[in-house]
PDB file of C-alpha atoms in Angstrom:
ATOM      1  CA  MET A1116      -9.748   6.491  15.103  1.00 47.00           C
ATOM      2  CA  LYS A1117      -9.451   9.269  12.521  1.00 48.00           C
ATOM      3  CA  GLU A1118      -9.309   8.296   8.853  1.00 49.00           C
ATOM      4  CA  GLN A1119      -5.773   8.719   7.462  1.00 50.00           C
ATOM      5  CA  THR A1120      -4.416   9.416   4.005  1.00 51.00           C
ATOM      6  CA  PRO A1121      -0.804   9.373   2.869  1.00 50.00           C
ATOM      7  CA  GLY A1122      -1.079  12.978   1.699  1.00 51.00           C
ATOM      8  CA  ALA A1123      -0.533  14.884  -1.497  1.00 54.00           C
ATOM      9  CA  GLU A1124       3.258  14.505  -1.390  1.00 57.00           C
ATOM     10  CA  THR A1125       2.963  10.712  -1.414  1.00 54.00           C
ATOM     11  CA  GLY A1126       0.390  10.961  -4.197  1.00 56.00           C
ATOM     12  CA  GLU A1127       2.738  13.085  -6.290  1.00 60.00           C
ATOM     13  CA  ARG A1128       5.566  10.603  -5.795  1.00 57.00           C
ATOM     14  CA  LEU A1129       3.304   7.687  -6.691  1.00 54.00           C
ATOM     15  CA  HIS A1130       2.270   9.530  -9.827  1.00 57.00           C
ATOM     16  CA  ALA A1131       5.949  10.104 -10.671  1.00 59.00           C
ATOM     17  CA  VAL A1132       6.721   6.384 -10.216  1.00 54.00           C
ATOM     18  CA  PHE A1133       3.638   4.881 -11.874  1.00 53.00           C
ATOM     19  CA  GLY A1134       2.567   7.592 -14.310  1.00 53.00           C
ATOM     20  CA  PRO A1135      -1.035   8.552 -15.009  1.00 52.00           C
ATOM     21  CA  SER A1136      -3.905   6.104 -15.014  1.00 47.00           C
ATOM     22  CA  GLN A1137      -5.613   5.827 -18.407  1.00 49.00           C
ATOM     23  CA  ASP A1138      -7.652   2.751 -19.301  1.00 59.00           C
ATOM     24  CA  LEU A1139     -10.232   2.475 -16.523  1.00 68.00           C
ATOM     25  CA  SER A1140     -10.928   6.200 -16.584  1.00 67.00           C
ATOM     26  CA  LYS A1141     -12.838   5.550 -19.830  1.00 67.00           C
ATOM     27  CA  SER A1142     -15.061   2.940 -18.215  1.00 70.00           C
ATOM     28  CA  GLY A1143     -18.802   3.483 -18.410  1.00 75.00           C
ATOM     29  CA  SER A1144     -19.328   1.711 -15.074  1.00 81.00           C
ATOM     30  CA  SER A1145     -20.500   4.046 -12.323  1.00 87.00           C
ATOM     31  CA  LEU A1146     -18.894   1.742  -9.718  1.00 88.00           C
ATOM     32  CA  VAL A1147     -15.518   2.059 -11.448  1.00 87.00           C
ATOM     33  CA  GLN A1148     -15.867   5.845 -11.765  1.00 89.00           C
ATOM     34  CA  GLU A1149     -16.801   6.144  -8.062  1.00 92.00           C
ATOM     35  CA  ALA A1150     -13.822   3.967  -7.082  1.00 91.00           C
ATOM     36  CA  LEU A1151     -11.426   6.018  -9.244  1.00 89.00           C
ATOM     37  CA  ALA A1152     -12.701   9.288  -7.780  1.00 91.00           C
ATOM     38  CA  ASP A1153     -12.347   7.898  -4.249  1.00 92.00           C
ATOM     39  CA  ILE A1154      -8.817   6.655  -4.952  1.00 90.00           C
ATOM     40  CA  GLN A1155      -7.874  10.079  -6.335  1.00 89.00           C
ATOM     41  CA  GLN A1156      -9.308  11.796  -3.257  1.00 89.00           C
ATOM     42  CA  SER A1157      -7.758   9.345  -0.780  1.00 85.00           C
ATOM     43  CA  MET A1158      -4.303   9.014  -2.322  1.00 82.00           C
ATOM     44  CA  GLY A1159      -3.875  12.209  -4.283  1.00 84.00           C
ATOM     45  CA  THR A1160      -3.436  10.197  -7.497  1.00 83.00           C
ATOM     46  CA  VAL A1161      -4.628   7.049  -9.221  1.00 84.00           C
ATOM     47  CA  PRO A1162      -1.531   4.813  -9.483  1.00 81.00           C
ATOM     48  CA  GLN A1163      -0.929   3.599 -13.039  1.00 76.00           C
ATOM     49  CA  PRO A1164      -0.843  -0.139 -12.151  1.00 78.00           C
ATOM     50  CA  LEU A1165      -4.549   0.090 -11.356  1.00 79.00           C
ATOM     51  CA  GLU A1166      -5.249   0.474 -15.075  1.00 72.00           C
ATOM     52  CA  HIS A1167      -4.398  -3.209 -15.442  1.00 74.00           C
ATOM     53  CA  LEU A1168      -7.258  -4.273 -13.187  1.00 80.00           C
ATOM     54  CA  THR A1169     -10.582  -5.293 -14.619  1.00 81.00           C
ATOM     55  CA  GLU A1170     -13.758  -3.264 -14.245  1.00 84.00           C
ATOM     56  CA  GLU A1171     -15.146  -6.090 -12.134  1.00 87.00           C
ATOM     57  CA  SER A1172     -12.214  -6.153  -9.719  1.00 87.00           C
ATOM     58  CA  LEU A1173     -11.334  -2.497  -9.086  1.00 89.00           C
ATOM     59  CA  PRO A1174     -14.314  -1.398  -6.939  1.00 92.00           C
ATOM     60  CA  GLY A1175     -14.093  -4.367  -4.545  1.00 92.00           C
ATOM     61  CA  LEU A1176     -10.310  -4.332  -4.298  1.00 91.00           C
ATOM     62  CA  TRP A1177     -10.363  -0.597  -3.553  1.00 92.00           C
ATOM     63  CA  GLN A1178     -13.012  -0.955  -0.836  1.00 91.00           C
ATOM     64  CA  GLU A1179     -10.969  -3.678   0.870  1.00 91.00           C
ATOM     65  CA  THR A1180      -7.751  -1.661   0.610  1.00 88.00           C
ATOM     66  CA  LYS A1181      -9.377   1.544   1.795  1.00 88.00           C
ATOM     67  CA  ALA A1182     -10.959  -0.139   4.819  1.00 87.00           C
ATOM     68  CA  LEU A1183      -7.688  -1.747   5.903  1.00 84.00           C
ATOM     69  CA  GLN A1184      -5.213   0.956   4.924  1.00 82.00           C
ATOM     70  CA  PHE A1185      -7.134   4.169   5.523  1.00 78.00           C
ATOM     71  CA  GLY A1186     -10.302   3.154   7.386  1.00 79.00           C
ATOM     72  CA  ALA A1187     -11.500   4.895  10.527  1.00 81.00           C
ATOM     73  CA  ALA A1188     -12.579   1.538  12.026  1.00 84.00           C
ATOM     74  CA  ALA A1189      -9.096  -0.003  11.734  1.00 84.00           C
ATOM     75  CA  VAL A1190      -7.640  -0.907  15.140  1.00 89.00           C
ATOM     76  CA  LEU A1191      -3.949  -0.535  14.294  1.00 90.00           C
ATOM     77  CA  GLU A1192      -2.544   2.982  14.123  1.00 90.00           C
ATOM     78  CA  PRO A1193      -1.666   4.044  10.544  1.00 89.00           C
ATOM     79  CA  LYS A1194       2.082   4.087  11.258  1.00 94.00           C
ATOM     80  CA  TYR A1195       2.005   0.457  12.408  1.00 95.00           C
ATOM     81  CA  ARG A1196      -0.144  -0.643   9.461  1.00 93.00           C
ATOM     82  CA  ASP A1197       2.459   0.972   7.192  1.00 93.00           C
ATOM     83  CA  LEU A1198       5.369  -0.675   9.001  1.00 96.00           C
ATOM     84  CA  ILE A1199       3.736  -4.110   8.762  1.00 95.00           C
ATOM     85  CA  SER A1200       3.052  -3.524   5.068  1.00 94.00           C
ATOM     86  CA  LEU A1201       6.637  -2.390   4.562  1.00 96.00           C
ATOM     87  CA  GLY A1202       7.978  -5.601   6.101  1.00 96.00           C
ATOM     88  CA  VAL A1203       5.709  -7.728   3.916  1.00 95.00           C
ATOM     89  CA  ALA A1204       6.530  -5.728   0.777  1.00 94.00           C
ATOM     90  CA  ALA A1205      10.238  -6.166   1.450  1.00 94.00           C
ATOM     91  CA  GLN A1206       9.764  -9.943   1.581  1.00 92.00           C
ATOM     92  CA  VAL A1207       7.527 -10.241  -1.474  1.00 91.00           C
ATOM     93  CA  PRO A1208       9.518  -8.153  -2.875  1.00 87.00           C
ATOM     94  CA  CYS A1209       7.665  -5.314  -4.564  1.00 86.00           C
ATOM     95  CA  ARG A1210       9.615  -2.102  -5.126  1.00 87.00           C
ATOM     96  CA  TYR A1211       6.460  -0.068  -5.779  1.00 84.00           C
ATOM     97  CA  THR A1212       4.803  -1.184  -2.554  1.00 87.00           C
ATOM     98  CA  ILE A1213       8.058  -0.685  -0.646  1.00 92.00           C
ATOM     99  CA  TYR A1214       8.272   2.868  -1.987  1.00 90.00           C
ATOM    100  CA  PHE A1215       4.650   3.621  -1.134  1.00 86.00           C
ATOM    101  CA  GLU A1216       4.859   2.132   2.365  1.00 91.00           C
ATOM    102  CA  LEU A1217       8.135   3.954   3.134  1.00 93.00           C
ATOM    103  CA  LYS A1218       6.557   7.282   2.157  1.00 91.00           C
ATOM    104  CA  SER A1219       3.286   6.514   3.892  1.00 89.00           C
ATOM    105  CA  ALA A1220       5.042   5.404   7.096  1.00 94.00           C
ATOM    106  CA  GLN A1221       7.123   8.588   7.067  1.00 95.00           C
ATOM    107  CA  ALA A1222       3.981  10.691   6.543  1.00 92.00           C
ATOM    108  CA  ASN A1223       2.438   8.890   9.534  1.00 92.00           C
ATOM    109  CA  GLY A1224       5.422   9.598  11.797  1.00 96.00           C
ATOM    110  CA  ALA A1225       7.626   6.505  11.469  1.00 97.00           C
ATOM    111  CA  THR A1226      11.324   7.085  11.958  1.00 97.00           C
ATOM    112  CA  ALA A1227      14.055   5.612   9.779  1.00 97.00           C
ATOM    113  CA  GLN A1228      14.987   3.346  12.693  1.00 98.00           C
ATOM    114  CA  GLU A1229      11.402   2.054  12.967  1.00 98.00           C
ATOM    115  CA  GLN A1230      11.312   1.383   9.235  1.00 97.00           C
ATOM    116  CA  THR A1231      14.591  -0.521   9.390  1.00 97.00           C
ATOM    117  CA  GLU A1232      13.397  -2.541  12.370  1.00 97.00           C
ATOM    118  CA  ALA A1233      10.173  -3.468  10.552  1.00 96.00           C
ATOM    119  CA  VAL A1234      12.169  -4.783   7.587  1.00 96.00           C
ATOM    120  CA  LEU A1235      14.580  -6.654   9.884  1.00 96.00           C
ATOM    121  CA  MET A1236      11.665  -8.232  11.776  1.00 96.00           C
ATOM    122  CA  ALA A1237      10.202  -9.418   8.482  1.00 95.00           C
ATOM    123  CA  ALA A1238      13.594 -10.810   7.440  1.00 95.00           C
ATOM    124  CA  THR A1239      14.073 -12.631  10.750  1.00 95.00           C
ATOM    125  CA  THR A1240      10.567 -14.091  10.588  1.00 94.00           C
ATOM    126  CA  ARG A1241      11.164 -15.266   7.025  1.00 92.00           C
ATOM    127  CA  HIS A1242      14.575 -16.697   8.000  1.00 93.00           C
ATOM    128  CA  TRP A1243      13.221 -18.791  10.867  1.00 94.00           C
ATOM    129  CA  SER A1244      10.201 -19.885   8.891  1.00 92.00           C
ATOM    130  CA  THR A1245      12.567 -21.155   6.195  1.00 91.00           C
ATOM    131  CA  VAL A1246      14.748 -22.964   8.755  1.00 93.00           C
ATOM    132  CA  LEU A1247      11.802 -24.605  10.503  1.00 93.00           C
ATOM    133  CA  ASN A1248       9.949 -25.534   7.300  1.00 91.00           C
ATOM    134  CA  GLY A1249      13.114 -26.809   5.653  1.00 91.00           C
ATOM    135  CA  SER A1250      13.924 -28.917   8.699  1.00 92.00           C
ATOM    136  CA  GLN A1251      10.352 -30.285   8.666  1.00 85.00           C
ATOM    137  CA  ILE A1252       9.920 -29.391  12.318  1.00 78.00           C
TER     138      ILE A1252
END
């Protein structure tokens, strides 16, 4: 499967939402600098929330994210990965992740109806999980 990226448009919107990254760009760690450069290349921007990560955590977290979200070895098609992530983000809830996954799903060909269905599936799953757990079944 071909490696996917959300594209420059998504990167620009992320940059508009999160603002520029600052703190980790001053790191002397070559692993951090490599991760930041790879994030910039893959996403078109380095989202500002990443500046709150530690030098020790960023490289590993990025490798995991890149492999699952953008990796060529991933089995699920990018659109379906985005729709799953959208459903989860809606339940967490995280407005930044929702925004990113909406834009990424659109860039990967998801329709508005598919996006709505993904969110409704997540809501239904959460609903029944609550009912069954609350009933101690």
